[in-house]
Short mmCIF file of C-alpha atoms in Angstrom, two decimals:
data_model
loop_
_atom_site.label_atom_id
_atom_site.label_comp_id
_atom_site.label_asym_id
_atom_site.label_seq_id
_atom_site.Cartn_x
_atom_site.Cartn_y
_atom_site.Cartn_z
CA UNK A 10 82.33 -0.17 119.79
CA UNK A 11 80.38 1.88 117.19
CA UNK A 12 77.25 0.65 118.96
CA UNK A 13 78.12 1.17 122.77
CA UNK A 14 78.93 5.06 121.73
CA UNK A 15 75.90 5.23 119.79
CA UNK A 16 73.98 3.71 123.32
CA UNK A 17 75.79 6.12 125.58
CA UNK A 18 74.90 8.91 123.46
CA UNK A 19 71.74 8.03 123.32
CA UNK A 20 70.79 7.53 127.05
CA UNK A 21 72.23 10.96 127.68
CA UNK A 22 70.21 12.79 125.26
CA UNK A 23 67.14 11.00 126.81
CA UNK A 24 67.93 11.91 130.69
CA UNK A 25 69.39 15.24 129.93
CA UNK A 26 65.48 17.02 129.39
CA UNK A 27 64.58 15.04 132.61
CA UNK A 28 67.58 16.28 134.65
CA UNK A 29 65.78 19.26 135.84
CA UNK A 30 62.06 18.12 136.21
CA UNK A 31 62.49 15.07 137.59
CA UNK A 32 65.80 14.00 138.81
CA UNK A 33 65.31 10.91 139.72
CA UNK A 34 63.90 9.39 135.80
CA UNK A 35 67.25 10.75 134.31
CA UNK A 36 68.95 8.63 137.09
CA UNK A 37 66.65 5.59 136.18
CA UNK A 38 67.34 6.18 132.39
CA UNK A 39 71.27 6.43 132.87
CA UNK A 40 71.44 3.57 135.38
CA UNK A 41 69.50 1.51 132.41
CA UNK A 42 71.72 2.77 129.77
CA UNK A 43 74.89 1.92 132.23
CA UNK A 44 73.48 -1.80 132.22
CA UNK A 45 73.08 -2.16 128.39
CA UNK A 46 76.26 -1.24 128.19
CA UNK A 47 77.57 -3.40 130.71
CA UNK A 48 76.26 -6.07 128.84
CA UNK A 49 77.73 -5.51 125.97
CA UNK A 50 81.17 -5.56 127.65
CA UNK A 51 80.42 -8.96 129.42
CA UNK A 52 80.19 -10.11 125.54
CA UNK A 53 82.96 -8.46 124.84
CA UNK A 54 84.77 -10.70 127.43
CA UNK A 55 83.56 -13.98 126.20
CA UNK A 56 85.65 -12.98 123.41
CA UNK A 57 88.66 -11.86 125.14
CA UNK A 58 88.48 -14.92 127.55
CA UNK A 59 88.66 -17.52 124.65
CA UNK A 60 91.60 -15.98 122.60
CA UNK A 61 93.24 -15.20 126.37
CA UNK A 62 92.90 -19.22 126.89
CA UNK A 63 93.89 -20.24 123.19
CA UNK A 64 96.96 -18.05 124.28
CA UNK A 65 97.48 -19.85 127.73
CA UNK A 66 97.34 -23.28 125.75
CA UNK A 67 100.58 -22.78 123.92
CA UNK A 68 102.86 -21.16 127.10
CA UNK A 69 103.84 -23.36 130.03
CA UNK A 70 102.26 -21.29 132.40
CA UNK A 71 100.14 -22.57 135.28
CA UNK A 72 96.59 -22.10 134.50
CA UNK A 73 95.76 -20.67 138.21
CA UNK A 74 97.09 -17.53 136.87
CA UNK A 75 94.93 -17.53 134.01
CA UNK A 76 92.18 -17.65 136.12
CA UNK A 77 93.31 -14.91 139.04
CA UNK A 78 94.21 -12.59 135.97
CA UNK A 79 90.34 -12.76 134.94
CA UNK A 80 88.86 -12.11 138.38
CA UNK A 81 91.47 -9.32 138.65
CA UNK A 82 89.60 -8.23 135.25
CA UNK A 83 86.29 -8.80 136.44
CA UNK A 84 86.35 -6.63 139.74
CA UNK A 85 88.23 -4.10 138.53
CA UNK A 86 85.47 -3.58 135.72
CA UNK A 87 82.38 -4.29 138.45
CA UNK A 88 83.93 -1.98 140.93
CA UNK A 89 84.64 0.69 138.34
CA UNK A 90 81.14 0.37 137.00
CA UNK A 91 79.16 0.54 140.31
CA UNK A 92 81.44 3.41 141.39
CA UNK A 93 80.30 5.12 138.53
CA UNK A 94 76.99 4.69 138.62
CA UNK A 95 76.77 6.08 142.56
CA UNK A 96 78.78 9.01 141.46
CA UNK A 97 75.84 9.95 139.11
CA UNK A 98 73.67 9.45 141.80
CA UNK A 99 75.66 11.83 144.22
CA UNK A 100 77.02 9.66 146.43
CA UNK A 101 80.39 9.96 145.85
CA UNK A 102 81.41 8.52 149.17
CA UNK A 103 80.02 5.48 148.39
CA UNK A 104 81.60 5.35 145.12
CA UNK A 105 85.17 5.83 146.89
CA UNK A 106 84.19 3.30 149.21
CA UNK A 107 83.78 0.81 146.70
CA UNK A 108 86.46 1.66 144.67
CA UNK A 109 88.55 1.07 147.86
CA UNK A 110 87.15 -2.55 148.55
CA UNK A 111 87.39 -3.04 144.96
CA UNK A 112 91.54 -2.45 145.15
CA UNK A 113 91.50 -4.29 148.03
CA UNK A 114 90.15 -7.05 146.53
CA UNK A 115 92.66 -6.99 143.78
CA UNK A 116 95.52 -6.91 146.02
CA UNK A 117 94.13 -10.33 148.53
CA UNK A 118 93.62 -12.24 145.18
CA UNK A 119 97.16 -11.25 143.35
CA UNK A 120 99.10 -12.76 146.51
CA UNK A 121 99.46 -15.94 144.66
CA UNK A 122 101.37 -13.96 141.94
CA UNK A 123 103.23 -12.14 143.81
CA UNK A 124 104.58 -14.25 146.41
CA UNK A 125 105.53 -16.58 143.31
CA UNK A 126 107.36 -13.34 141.59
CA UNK A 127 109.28 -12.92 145.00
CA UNK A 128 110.10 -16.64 145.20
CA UNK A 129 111.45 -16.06 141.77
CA UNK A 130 113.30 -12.93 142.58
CA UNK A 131 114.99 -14.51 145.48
CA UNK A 132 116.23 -17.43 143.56
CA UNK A 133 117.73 -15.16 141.03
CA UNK A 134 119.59 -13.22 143.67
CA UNK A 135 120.87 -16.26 145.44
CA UNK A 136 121.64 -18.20 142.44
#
């Protein structure tokens, strides 16, 4: 973490004296210091994805679920990321409209889960 603070720190002290001459390097600089970070996360998840599946190896839980809880992961952190970036680059429409079809997302692949969690609720309540 030490490392992705010291990055982000970093890329804004180098766009911040080009934010007034030339717009459009400080963009360049921040969108490259938005990808370094990015990939630090996606290492980040390699490690979270492993200890989430040593986890998933000892419960009796299907293993589709595993999976739909990761892509839930992923677009939430891909949507959130390129919403970010076009909000630095002024188009905050854009950013809301992906943050929309981002949630969207989320909701058509969690239908699995939740039908199964109102399958289970109505078996409670009947039985």
């Amino acid at each position: 973490m030490v490392k992705i603070g010291i990055l982000g720190i970093a890329v804004v002290l180098l766009a911040m004296p080009f934010k007034n001459l030339k717009g459009e390097y400080s963009l360049c600089i921040s969108m490259a210091g938005c990808l370094l970070i990015f990939y630090y996360i996606l290492k980040k998840m390699e490690q979270v994805i492993s200890t989430m599946e040593g986890i998933i190896s000892y419960l009796p839980v299907e293993s589709g679920y595993f999976t739909i809880l990761i892509k839930i992961i992923g677009i939430t952190y891909i949507a959130e990321f390129c919403s970010d970036i076009c909000k630095d680059a002024g188009y905050s429409t854009v950013a809301g409209q992906i943050s929309m079809a981002g949630k969207l997302t989320v909701l058509g692949i969690s239908m699995p889960i939740i039908t199964t969690l109102l399958d289970l609720i109505a078996g409670l309540w009947q039985g």
